[in-house]
mmCIF file of C-alpha atoms in Angstrom:
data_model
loop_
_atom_site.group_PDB
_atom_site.id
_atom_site.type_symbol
_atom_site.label_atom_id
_atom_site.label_comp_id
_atom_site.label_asym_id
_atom_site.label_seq_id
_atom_site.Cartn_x
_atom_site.Cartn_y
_atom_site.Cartn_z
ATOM 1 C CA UNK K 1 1.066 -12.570 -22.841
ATOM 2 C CA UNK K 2 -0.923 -12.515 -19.831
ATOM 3 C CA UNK K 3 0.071 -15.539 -17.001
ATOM 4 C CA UNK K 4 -2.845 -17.166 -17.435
ATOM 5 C CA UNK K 5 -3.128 -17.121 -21.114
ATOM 6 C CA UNK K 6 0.647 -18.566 -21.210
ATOM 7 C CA UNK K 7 -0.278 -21.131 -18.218
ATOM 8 C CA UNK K 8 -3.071 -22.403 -20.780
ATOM 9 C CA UNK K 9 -0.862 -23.082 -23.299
ATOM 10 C CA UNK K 10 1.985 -24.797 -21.883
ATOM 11 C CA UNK K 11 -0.789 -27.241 -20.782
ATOM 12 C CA UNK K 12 -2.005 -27.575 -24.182
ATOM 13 C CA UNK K 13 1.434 -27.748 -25.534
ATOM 14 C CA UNK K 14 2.150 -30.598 -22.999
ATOM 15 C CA UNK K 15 -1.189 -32.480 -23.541
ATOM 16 C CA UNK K 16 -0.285 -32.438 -27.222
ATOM 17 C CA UNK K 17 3.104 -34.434 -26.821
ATOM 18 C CA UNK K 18 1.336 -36.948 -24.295
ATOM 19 C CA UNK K 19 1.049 -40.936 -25.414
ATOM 20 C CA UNK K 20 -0.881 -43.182 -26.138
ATOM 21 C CA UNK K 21 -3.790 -41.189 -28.051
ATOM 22 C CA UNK K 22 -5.945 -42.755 -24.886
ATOM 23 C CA UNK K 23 -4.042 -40.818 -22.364
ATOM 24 C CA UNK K 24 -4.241 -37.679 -24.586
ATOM 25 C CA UNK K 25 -7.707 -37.632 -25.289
ATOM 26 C CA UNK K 26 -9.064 -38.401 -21.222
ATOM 27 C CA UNK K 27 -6.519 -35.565 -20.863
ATOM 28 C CA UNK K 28 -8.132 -33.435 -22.864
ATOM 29 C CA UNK K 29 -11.759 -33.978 -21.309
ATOM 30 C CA UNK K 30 -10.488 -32.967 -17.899
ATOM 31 C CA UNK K 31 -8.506 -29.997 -19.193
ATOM 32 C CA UNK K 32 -11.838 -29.200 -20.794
ATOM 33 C CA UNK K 33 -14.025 -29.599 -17.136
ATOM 34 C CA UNK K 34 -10.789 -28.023 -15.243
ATOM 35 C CA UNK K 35 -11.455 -24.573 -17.796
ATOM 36 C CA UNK K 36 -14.927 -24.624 -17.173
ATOM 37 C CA UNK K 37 -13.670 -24.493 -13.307
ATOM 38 C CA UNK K 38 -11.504 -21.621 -13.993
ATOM 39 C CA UNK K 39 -14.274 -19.730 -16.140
ATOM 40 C CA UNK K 40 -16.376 -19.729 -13.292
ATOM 41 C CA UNK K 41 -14.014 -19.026 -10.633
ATOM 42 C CA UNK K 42 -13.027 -15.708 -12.836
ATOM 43 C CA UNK K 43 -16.794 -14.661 -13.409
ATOM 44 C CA UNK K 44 -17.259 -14.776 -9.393
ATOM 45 C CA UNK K 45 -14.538 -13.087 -8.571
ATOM 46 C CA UNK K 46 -15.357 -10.499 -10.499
ATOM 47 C CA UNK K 47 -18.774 -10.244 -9.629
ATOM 48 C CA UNK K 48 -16.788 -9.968 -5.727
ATOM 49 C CA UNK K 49 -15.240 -7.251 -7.123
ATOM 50 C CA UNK K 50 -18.176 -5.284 -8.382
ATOM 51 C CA UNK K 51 -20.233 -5.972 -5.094
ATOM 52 C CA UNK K 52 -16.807 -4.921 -2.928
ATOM 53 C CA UNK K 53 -16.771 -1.626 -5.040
ATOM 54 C CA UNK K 54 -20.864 -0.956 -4.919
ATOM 55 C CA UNK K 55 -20.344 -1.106 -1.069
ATOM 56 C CA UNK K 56 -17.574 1.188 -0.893
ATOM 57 C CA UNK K 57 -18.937 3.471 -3.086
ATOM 58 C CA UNK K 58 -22.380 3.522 -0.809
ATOM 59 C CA UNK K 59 -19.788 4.506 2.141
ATOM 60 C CA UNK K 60 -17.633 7.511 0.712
ATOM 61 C CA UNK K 61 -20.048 9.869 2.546
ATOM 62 C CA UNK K 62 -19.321 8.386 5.561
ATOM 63 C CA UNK K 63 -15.644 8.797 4.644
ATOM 64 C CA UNK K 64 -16.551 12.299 3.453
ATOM 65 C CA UNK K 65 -18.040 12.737 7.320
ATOM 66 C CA UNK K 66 -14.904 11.334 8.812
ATOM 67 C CA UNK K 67 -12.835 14.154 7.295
ATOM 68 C CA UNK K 68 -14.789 16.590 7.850
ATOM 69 C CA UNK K 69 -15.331 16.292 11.998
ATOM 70 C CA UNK K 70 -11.004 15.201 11.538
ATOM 71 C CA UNK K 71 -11.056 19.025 10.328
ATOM 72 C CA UNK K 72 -13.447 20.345 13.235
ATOM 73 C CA UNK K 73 -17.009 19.758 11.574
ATOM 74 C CA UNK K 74 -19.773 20.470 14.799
ATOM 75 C CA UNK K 75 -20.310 17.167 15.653
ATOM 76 C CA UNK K 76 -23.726 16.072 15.426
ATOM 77 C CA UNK K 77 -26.267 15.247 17.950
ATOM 78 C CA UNK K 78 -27.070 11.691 16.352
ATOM 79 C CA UNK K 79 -23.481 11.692 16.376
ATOM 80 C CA UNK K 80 -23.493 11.525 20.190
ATOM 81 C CA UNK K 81 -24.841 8.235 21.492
ATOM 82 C CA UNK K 82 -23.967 6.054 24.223
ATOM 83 C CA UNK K 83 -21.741 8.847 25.822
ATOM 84 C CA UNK K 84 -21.749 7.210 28.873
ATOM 85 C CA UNK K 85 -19.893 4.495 27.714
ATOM 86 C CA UNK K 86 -16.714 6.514 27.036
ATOM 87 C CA UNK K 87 -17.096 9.124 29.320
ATOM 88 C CA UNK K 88 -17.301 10.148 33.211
ATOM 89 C CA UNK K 89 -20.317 12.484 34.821
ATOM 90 C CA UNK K 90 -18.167 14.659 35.438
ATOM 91 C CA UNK K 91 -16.952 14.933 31.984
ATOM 92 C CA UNK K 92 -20.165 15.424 30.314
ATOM 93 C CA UNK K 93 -21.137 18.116 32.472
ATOM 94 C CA UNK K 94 -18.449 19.824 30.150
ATOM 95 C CA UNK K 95 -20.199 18.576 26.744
ATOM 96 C CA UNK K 96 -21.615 21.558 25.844
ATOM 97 C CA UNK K 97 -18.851 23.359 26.428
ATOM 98 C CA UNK K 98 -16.689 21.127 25.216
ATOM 99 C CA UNK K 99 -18.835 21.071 21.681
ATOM 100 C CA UNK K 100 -18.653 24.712 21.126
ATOM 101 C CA UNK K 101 -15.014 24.881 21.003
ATOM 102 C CA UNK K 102 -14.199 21.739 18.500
ATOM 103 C CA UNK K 103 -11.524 22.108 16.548
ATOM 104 C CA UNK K 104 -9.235 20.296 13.735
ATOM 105 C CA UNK K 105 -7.325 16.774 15.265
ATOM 106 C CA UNK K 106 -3.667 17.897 14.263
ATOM 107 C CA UNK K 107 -1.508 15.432 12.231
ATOM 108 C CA UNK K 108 -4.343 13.027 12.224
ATOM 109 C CA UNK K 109 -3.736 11.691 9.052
ATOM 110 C CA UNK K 110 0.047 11.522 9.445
ATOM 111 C CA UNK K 111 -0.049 9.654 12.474
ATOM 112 C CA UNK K 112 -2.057 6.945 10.992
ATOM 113 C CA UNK K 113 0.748 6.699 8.530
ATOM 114 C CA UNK K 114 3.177 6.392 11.088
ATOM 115 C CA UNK K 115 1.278 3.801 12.759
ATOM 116 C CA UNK K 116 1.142 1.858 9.772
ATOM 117 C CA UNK K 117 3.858 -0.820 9.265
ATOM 118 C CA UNK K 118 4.841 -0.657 5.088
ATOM 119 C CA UNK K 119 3.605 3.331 5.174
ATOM 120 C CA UNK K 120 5.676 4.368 7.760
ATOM 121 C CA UNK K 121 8.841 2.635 6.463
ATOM 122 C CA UNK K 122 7.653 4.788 2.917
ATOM 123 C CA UNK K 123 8.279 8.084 4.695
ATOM 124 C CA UNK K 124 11.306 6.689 7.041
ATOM 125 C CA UNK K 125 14.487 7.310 4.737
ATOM 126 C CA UNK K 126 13.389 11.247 4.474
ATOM 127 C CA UNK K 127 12.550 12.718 7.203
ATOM 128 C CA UNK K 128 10.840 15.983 5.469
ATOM 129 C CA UNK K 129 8.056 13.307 3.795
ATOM 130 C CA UNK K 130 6.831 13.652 7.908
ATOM 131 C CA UNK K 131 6.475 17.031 7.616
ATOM 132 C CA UNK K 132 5.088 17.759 4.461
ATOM 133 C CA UNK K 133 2.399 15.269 5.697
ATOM 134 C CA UNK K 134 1.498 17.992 8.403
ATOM 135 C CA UNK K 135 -0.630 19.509 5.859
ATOM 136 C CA UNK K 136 -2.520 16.416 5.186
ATOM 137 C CA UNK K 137 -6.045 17.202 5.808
ATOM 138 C CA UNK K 138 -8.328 15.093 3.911
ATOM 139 C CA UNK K 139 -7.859 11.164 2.199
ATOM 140 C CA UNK K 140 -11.189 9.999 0.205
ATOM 141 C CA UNK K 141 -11.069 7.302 -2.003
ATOM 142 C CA UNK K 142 -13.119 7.482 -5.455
ATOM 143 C CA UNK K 143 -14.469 3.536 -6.776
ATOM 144 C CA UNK K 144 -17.090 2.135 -9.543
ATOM 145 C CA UNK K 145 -16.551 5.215 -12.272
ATOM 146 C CA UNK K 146 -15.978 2.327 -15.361
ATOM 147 C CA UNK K 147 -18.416 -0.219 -14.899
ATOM 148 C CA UNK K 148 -15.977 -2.131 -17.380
ATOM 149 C CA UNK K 149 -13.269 -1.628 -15.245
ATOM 150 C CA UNK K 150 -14.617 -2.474 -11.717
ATOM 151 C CA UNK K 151 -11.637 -2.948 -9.846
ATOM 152 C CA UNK K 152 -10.117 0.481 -10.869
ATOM 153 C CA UNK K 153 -9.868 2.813 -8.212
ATOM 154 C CA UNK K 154 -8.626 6.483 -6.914
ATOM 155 C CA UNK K 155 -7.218 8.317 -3.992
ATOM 156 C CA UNK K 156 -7.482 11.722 -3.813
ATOM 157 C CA UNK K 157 -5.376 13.393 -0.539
ATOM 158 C CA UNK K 158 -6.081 17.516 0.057
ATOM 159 C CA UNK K 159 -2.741 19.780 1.563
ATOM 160 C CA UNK K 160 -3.153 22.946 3.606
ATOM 161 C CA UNK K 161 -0.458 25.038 2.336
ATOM 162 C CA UNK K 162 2.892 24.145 3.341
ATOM 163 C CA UNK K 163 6.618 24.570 2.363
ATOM 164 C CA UNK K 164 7.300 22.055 -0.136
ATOM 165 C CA UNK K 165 4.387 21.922 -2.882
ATOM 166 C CA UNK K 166 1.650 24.304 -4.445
ATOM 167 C CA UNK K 167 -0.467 21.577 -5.105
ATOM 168 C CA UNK K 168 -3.937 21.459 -2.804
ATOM 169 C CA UNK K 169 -4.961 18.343 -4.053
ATOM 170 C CA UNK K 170 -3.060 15.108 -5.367
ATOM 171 C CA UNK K 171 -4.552 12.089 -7.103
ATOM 172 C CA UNK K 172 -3.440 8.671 -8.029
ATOM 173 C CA UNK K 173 -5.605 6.343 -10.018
ATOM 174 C CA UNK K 174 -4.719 3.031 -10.009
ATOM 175 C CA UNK K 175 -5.313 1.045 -13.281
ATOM 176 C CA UNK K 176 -5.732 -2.774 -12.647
ATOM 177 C CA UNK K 177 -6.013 -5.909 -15.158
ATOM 178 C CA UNK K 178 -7.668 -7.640 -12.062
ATOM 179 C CA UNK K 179 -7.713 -7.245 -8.759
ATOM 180 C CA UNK K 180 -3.982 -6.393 -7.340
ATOM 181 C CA UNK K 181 -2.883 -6.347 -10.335
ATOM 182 C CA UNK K 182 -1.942 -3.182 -12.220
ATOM 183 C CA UNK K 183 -1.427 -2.207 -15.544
ATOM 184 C CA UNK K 184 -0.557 1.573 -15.221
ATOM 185 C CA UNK K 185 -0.555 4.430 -12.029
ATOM 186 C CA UNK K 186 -1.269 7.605 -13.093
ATOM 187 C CA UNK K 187 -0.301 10.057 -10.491
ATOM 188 C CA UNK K 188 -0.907 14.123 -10.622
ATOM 189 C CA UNK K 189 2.402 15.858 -11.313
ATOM 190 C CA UNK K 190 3.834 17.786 -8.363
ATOM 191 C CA UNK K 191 4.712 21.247 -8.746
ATOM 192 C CA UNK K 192 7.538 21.271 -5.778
ATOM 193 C CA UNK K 193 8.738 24.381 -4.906
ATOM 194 C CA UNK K 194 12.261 25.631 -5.455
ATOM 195 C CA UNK K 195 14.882 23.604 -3.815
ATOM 196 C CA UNK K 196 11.874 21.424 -1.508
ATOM 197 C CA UNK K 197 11.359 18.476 -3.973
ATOM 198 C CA UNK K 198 11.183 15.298 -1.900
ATOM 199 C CA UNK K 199 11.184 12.699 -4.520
ATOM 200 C CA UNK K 200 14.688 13.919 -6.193
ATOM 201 C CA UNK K 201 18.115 15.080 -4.583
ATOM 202 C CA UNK K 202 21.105 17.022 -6.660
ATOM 203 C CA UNK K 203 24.326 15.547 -5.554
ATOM 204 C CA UNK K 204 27.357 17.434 -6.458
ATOM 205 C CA UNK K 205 30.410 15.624 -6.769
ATOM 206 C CA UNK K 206 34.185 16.980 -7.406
ATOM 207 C CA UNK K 207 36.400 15.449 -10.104
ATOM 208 C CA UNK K 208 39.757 15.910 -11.064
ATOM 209 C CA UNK K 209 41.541 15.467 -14.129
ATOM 210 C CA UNK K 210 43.944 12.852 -14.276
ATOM 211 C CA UNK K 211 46.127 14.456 -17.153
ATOM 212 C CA UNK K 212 46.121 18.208 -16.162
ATOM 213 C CA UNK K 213 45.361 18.189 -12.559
ATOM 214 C CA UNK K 214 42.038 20.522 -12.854
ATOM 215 C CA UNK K 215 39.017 19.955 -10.895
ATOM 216 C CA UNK K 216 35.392 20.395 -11.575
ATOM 217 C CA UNK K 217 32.661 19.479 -9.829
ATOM 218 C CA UNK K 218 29.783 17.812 -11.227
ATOM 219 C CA UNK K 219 25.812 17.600 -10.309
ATOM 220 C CA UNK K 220 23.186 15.153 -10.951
ATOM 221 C CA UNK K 221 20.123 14.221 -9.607
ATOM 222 C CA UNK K 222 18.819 11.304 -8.123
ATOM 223 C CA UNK K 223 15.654 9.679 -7.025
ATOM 224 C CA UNK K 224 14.641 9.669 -3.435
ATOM 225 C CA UNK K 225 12.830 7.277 -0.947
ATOM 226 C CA UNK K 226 9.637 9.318 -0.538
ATOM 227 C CA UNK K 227 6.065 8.333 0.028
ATOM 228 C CA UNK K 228 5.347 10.758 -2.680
ATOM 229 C CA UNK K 229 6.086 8.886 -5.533
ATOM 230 C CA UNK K 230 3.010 7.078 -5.382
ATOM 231 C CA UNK K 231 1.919 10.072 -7.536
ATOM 232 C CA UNK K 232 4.493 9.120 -10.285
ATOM 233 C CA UNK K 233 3.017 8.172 -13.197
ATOM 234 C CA UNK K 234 4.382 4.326 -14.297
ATOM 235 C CA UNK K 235 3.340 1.679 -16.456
ATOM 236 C CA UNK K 236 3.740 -1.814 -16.359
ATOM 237 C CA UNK K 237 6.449 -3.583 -18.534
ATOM 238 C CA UNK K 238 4.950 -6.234 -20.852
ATOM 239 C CA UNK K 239 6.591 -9.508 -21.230
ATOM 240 C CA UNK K 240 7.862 -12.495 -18.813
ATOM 241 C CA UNK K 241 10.023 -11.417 -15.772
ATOM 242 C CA UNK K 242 13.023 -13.595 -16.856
ATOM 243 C CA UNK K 243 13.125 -11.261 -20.383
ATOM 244 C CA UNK K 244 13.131 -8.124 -18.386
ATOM 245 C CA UNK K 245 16.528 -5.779 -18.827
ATOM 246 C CA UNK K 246 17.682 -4.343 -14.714
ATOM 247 C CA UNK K 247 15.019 -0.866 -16.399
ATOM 248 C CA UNK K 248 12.138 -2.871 -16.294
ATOM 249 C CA UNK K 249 12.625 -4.814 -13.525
ATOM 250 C CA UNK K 250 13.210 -2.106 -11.522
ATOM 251 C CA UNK K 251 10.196 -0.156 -13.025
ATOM 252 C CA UNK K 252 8.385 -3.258 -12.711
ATOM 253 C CA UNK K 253 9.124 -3.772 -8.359
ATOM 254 C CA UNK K 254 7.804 0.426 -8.186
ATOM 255 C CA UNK K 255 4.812 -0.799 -10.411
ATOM 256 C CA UNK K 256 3.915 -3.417 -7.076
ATOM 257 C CA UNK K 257 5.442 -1.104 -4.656
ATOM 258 C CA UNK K 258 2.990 1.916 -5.392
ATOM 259 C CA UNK K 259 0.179 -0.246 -5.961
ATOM 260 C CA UNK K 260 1.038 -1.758 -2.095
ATOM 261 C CA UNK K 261 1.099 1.789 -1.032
ATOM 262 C CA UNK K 262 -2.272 2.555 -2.731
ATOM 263 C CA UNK K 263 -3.461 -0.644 -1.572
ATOM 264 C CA UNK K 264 -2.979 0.048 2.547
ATOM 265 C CA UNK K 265 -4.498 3.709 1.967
ATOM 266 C CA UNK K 266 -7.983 2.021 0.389
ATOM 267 C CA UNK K 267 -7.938 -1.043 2.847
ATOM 268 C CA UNK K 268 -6.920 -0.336 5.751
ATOM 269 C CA UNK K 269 -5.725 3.070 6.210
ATOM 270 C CA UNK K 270 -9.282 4.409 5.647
ATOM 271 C CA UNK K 271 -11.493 2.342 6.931
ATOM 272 C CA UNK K 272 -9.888 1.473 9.966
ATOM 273 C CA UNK K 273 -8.138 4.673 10.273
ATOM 274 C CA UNK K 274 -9.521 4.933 13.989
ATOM 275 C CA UNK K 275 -7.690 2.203 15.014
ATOM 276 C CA UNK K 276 -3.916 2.950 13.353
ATOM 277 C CA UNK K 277 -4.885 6.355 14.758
ATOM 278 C CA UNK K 278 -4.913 5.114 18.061
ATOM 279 C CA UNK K 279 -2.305 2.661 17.630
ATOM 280 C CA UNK K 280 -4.302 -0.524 18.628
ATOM 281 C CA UNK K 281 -3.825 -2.098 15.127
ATOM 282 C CA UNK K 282 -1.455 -3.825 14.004
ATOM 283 C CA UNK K 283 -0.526 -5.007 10.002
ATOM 284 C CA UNK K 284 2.188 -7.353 8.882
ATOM 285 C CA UNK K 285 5.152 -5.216 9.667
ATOM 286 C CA UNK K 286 3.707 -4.714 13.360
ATOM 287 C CA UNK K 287 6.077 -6.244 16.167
ATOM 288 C CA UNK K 288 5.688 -5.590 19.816
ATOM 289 C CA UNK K 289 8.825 -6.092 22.104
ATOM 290 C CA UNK K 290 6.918 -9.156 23.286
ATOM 291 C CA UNK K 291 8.017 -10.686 20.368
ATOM 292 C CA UNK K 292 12.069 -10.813 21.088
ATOM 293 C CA UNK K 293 14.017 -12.265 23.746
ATOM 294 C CA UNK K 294 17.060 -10.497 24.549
ATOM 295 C CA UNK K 295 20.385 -12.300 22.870
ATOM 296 C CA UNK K 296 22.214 -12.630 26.406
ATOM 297 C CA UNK K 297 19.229 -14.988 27.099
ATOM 298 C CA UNK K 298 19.588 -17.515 24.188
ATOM 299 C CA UNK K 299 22.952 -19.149 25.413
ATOM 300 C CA UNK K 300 23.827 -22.122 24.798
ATOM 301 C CA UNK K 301 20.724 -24.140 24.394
ATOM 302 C CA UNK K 302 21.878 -26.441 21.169
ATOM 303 C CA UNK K 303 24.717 -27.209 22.934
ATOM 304 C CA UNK K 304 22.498 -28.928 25.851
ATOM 305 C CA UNK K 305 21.611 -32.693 26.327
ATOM 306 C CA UNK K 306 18.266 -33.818 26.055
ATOM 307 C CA UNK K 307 18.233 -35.314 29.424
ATOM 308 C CA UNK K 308 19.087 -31.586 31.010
ATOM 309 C CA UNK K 309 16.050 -29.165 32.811
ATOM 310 C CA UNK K 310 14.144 -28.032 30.404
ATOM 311 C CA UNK K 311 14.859 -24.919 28.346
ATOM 312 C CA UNK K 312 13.550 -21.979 29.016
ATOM 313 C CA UNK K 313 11.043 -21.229 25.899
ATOM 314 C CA UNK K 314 11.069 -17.867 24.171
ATOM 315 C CA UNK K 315 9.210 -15.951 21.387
ATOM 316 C CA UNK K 316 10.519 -15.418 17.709
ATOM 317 C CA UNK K 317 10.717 -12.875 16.556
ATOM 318 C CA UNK K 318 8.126 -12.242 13.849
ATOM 319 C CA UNK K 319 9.184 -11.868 10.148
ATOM 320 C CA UNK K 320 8.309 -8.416 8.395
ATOM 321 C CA UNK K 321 6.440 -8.915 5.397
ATOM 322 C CA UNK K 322 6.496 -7.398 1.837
ATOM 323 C CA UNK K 323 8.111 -6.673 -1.144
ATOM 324 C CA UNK K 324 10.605 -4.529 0.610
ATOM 325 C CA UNK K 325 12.349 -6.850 2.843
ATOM 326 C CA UNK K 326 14.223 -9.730 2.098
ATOM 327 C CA UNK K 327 14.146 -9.062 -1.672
ATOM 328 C CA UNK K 328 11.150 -11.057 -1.830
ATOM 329 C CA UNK K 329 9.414 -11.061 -5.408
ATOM 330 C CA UNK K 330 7.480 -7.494 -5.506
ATOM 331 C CA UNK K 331 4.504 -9.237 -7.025
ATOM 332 C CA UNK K 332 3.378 -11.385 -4.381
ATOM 333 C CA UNK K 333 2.710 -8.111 -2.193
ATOM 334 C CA UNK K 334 -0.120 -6.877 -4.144
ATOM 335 C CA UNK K 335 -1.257 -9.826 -5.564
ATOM 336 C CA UNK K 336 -1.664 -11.795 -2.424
ATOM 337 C CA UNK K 337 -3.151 -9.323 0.369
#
């Protein structure tokens, strides 16, 4: 039952047990009015949504331009105003030069991932997800194909060639009940090459047998910490979170976490893919070293009077958000941005 379906009705359910019949019925008029509230809150939000996605959809040729001067497209001469803002004389003396021999921004793509807070901890546990994202060359995002289903959305990221899959283009799609919150991810199946797979690792372990003494060694494999597994395909357990067997809650927390990762690609990644490019933007995970104080410098300060000099003041540190730290509830990460 969806939570706001089984919200209404433990409010009904309550409103039914309330005394005297007064009480219930002026309770009932305001429930009525406080519905009406809700109704229209729901309709604008969704009419948010469909404006959001009719804008973004009106921009995906700019984000088709993007990738294409990222992958050393001539620029263009409209392309080329108020030079003199971000360059010296003596630099565009060079221009034409300069213009003639444009080619592809290496790793441009991968470096906005790394410059991304929640992304780049995706790809830190395995350090081949950094190389296989070499051969990144294009992100475009694909909105407003089910004008019943608004909020739905895909990402669709292009490979050069490269050691690990055969695949030149991978697609997730990102099913949604509302806005942040999804139903089912349906993710293009990888075809890894032989021994390169970077979402699953074969562990061999040796055994011995208590009775007889002889040893075997068994393999299995396990799941990795990869950014690729946003292109798993997963659907969303029904039923309340306190039902859920350890399965489903775990299926449920890579539900949120893929729809997070899918999330900073459409939001921020691409649109302000200039700026994480550069480095000059920071998310929620972004700390400078302004933001600590070295421990040798925190002493003793709980320990002092009131009446002593005043304490030197320092910064806290700032706490990382997201699902992934702190075992915070994996829903409030996509539901909440």
């Amino acid at each position: 039952m969806p939570e706001d379906i089984e919200s209404e009705q433990k409010i009904v359910d309550e409103i039914k047990n309330q005394s005297p019949l007064s009480l219930k019925l002026k309770l009932f008029g305001i429930n009525h009015n406080l519905l009406q509230i809700k109704d229209f809150e729901a309709q604008q939000q969704n009419e948010i949504t469909i404006l959001d996605m009719k804008t973004r959809k009106e921009c995906q040729p700019d984000v088709e331009r993007l990738n294409e001067l990222i992958n050393g497209a001539q620029i263009k001469e409209e392309e080329l105003t108020n030079l003199s803002e971000y360059f010296t004389e003596e630099e565009l003396a060079k221009k034409d030069e300069l213009l003639a021999g444009v080619k592809p921004i290496e790793d441009y793509w991968l470096k906005c991932i790394q410059n991304h807070g929640a992304l780049n901890e995706a790809i830190s546990d395995n350090e081949n997800d950094a190389v296989a994202l070499k051969s990144l060359q294009k992100v475009e995002y694909i909105c407003g194909e089910d004008a019943e289903r608004p909020a739905d959305f895909s990402l669709k990221f292009y490979f050069a060639e490269n050691e690990f899959f055969t695949n030149d283009v991978l697609t997730v799609k990102l099913i949604l009940k509302e806005p942040r919150e999804p139903s089912k991810i349906e993710g293009t199946e990888i075809n890894w090459k032989e021994g390169k797979c970077l979402t699953k690792k074969t562990v061999s372990k040796k055994q011995r047998n208590k009775k007889t003494g002889a040893q075997r060694t068994v393999t299995k494999t396990e799941d990795c910490n990869s950014l690729f597994k946003i292109f798993d395909t997963l659907e969303m357990p029904e039923g309340k979170d306190e039902d859920m067997d350890e399965e489903e809650q775990a299926l449920q927390g890579d539900v949120y976490s893929h729809c997070d990762w899918a999330y900073a690609f459409f939001d921020e990644l691409i649109p302000f893919s200039m700026e994480y490019y550069l480095g000059v933007k920071k998310d929620e995970y972004g700390e400078d070293d302004e933001d600590f104080e070295d421990e040798d410098d925190l002493g003793d300060d709980e320990d002092d009077d009131e009446d002593d000099a005043p304490k030197a003041k320092g910064k806290k540190a700032k706490a990382k958000g997201g699902a992934a730290k702190g075992g915070d509830d994996p829903k409030k990460e996509c539901k909440q941005q």
